[in-house]
Coordinates of C-alpha atoms in Angstrom, one line a residue:
X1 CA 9.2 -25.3 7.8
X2 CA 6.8 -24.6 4.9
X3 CA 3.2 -25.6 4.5
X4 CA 1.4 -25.6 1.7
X5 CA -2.5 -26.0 1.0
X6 CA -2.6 -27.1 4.8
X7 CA -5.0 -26.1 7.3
X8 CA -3.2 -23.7 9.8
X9 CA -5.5 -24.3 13.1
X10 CA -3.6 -27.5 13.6
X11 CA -1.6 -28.3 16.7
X12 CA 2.0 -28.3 15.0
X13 CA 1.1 -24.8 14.2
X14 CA 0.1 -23.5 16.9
X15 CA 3.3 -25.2 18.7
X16 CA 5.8 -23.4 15.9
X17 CA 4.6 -20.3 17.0
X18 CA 4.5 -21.2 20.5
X19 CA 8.1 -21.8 19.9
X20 CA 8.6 -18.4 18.6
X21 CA 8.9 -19.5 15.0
X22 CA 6.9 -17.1 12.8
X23 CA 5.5 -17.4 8.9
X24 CA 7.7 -15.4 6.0
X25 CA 4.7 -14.9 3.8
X26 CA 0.9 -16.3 4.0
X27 CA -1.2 -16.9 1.4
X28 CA -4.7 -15.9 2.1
X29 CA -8.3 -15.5 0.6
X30 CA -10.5 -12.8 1.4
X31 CA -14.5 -13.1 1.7
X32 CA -13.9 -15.6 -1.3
X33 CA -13.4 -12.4 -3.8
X34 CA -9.5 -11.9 -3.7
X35 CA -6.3 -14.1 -3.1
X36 CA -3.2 -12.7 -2.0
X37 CA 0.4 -13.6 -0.2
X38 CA 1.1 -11.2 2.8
X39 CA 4.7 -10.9 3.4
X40 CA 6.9 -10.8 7.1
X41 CA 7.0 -6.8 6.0
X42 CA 3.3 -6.7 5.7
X43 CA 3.7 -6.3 1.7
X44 CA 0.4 -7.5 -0.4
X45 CA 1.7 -9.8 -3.8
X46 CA 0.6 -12.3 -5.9
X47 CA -3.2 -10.1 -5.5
X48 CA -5.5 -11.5 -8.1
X49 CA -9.4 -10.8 -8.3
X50 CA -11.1 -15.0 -8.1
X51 CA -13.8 -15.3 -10.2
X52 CA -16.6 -14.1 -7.9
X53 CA -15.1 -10.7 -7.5
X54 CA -15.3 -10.5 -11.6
X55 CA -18.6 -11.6 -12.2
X56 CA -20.6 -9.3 -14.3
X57 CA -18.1 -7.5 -15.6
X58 CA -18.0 -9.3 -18.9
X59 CA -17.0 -6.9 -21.8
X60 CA -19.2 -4.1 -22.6
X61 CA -17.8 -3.6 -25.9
X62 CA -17.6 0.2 -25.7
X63 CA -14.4 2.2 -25.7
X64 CA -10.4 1.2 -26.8
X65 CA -9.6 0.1 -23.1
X66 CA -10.4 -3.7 -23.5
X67 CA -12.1 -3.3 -20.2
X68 CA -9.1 -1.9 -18.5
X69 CA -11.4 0.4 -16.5
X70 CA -13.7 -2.1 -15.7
X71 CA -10.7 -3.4 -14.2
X72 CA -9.2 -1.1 -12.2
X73 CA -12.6 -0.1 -11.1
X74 CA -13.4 -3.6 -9.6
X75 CA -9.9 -4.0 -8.1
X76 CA -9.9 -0.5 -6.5
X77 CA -13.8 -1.6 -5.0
X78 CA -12.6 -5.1 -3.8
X79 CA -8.9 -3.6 -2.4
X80 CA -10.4 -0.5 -0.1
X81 CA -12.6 -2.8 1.3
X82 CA -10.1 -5.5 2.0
X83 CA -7.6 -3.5 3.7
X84 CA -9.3 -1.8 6.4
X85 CA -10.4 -5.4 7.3
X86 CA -6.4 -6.7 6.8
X87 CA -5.4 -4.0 9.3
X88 CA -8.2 -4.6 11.3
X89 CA -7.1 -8.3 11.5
X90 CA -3.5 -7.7 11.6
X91 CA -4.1 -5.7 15.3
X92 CA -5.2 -1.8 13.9
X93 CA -3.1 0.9 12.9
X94 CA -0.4 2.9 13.4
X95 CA -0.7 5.5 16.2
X96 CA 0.8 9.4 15.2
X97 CA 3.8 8.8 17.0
X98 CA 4.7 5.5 16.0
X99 CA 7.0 4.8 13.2
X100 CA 6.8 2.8 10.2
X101 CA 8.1 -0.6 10.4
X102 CA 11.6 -1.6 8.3
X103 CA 10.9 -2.7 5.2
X104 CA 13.3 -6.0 5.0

C-alpha cells in the first residue's frame, strides 16, 4: 500500500497498522524548517533545508566558498536540533546495553 500527500490520522491507517502492516519510509516535515524521508532502518534521506530554515542567509559576498559555510552552518544548526526531537519522537534512545539495530 503506498500513500502519497495523504493525511496519515485517517482510519485506513490506523487499521494497516492495527493489522501489523508497517510504513518502509515516511516522508516528514519538521517545525516547517526541514523535509526529510525516514527509512524502516531509521536512516535520514532526501534532507533538504525549506525556505524558512534559509532565510537570511542570502550571499554575503565575502570569501571563495559561494556560501558553502553558510551552508553547512545552517544545516548543522537546523539538524542537532531536529534529531534529539526525532529520537525523542521515535520512543528515546538506546540504553548501554542495548545493541544497534540491523541496518537492512
Amino acid at each position: 500500500m503506498r500513500y502519497a500527500r495523504h493525511t496519515l490520522d485517517i482510519e485506513e491507517v490506523g487499521e494497516h497498522i492495527a493489522q501489523g502492516k508497517l510504513p518502509t519510509s515516511l516522508a516528514m516535515t519538521w517545525n516547517g524548517r526541514v523535509s526529510f524521508v525516514l527509512t524502516e532502518a531509521l536512516a535520514l534521506k532526501k534532507i533538504k533545508l525549506l525556505d524558512v530554515a534559509l532565510e537570511g542567509a542570502g550571499a554575503t559576498g565575502q570569501g571563495d566558498d559561494n556560501g558553502f559555510d553558510t551552508d553547512v552552518a545552517i544545516t548543522t544548526g537546523e539538524l542537532s536540533q531536529l534529531i534529539p526531537q526525532l529520537i525523542d519522537a521515535l520512543g528515546g534512545g538506546l540504553k548501554r546495553d542495548q545493541p544497534l539495530p540491523k541496518a537492512a
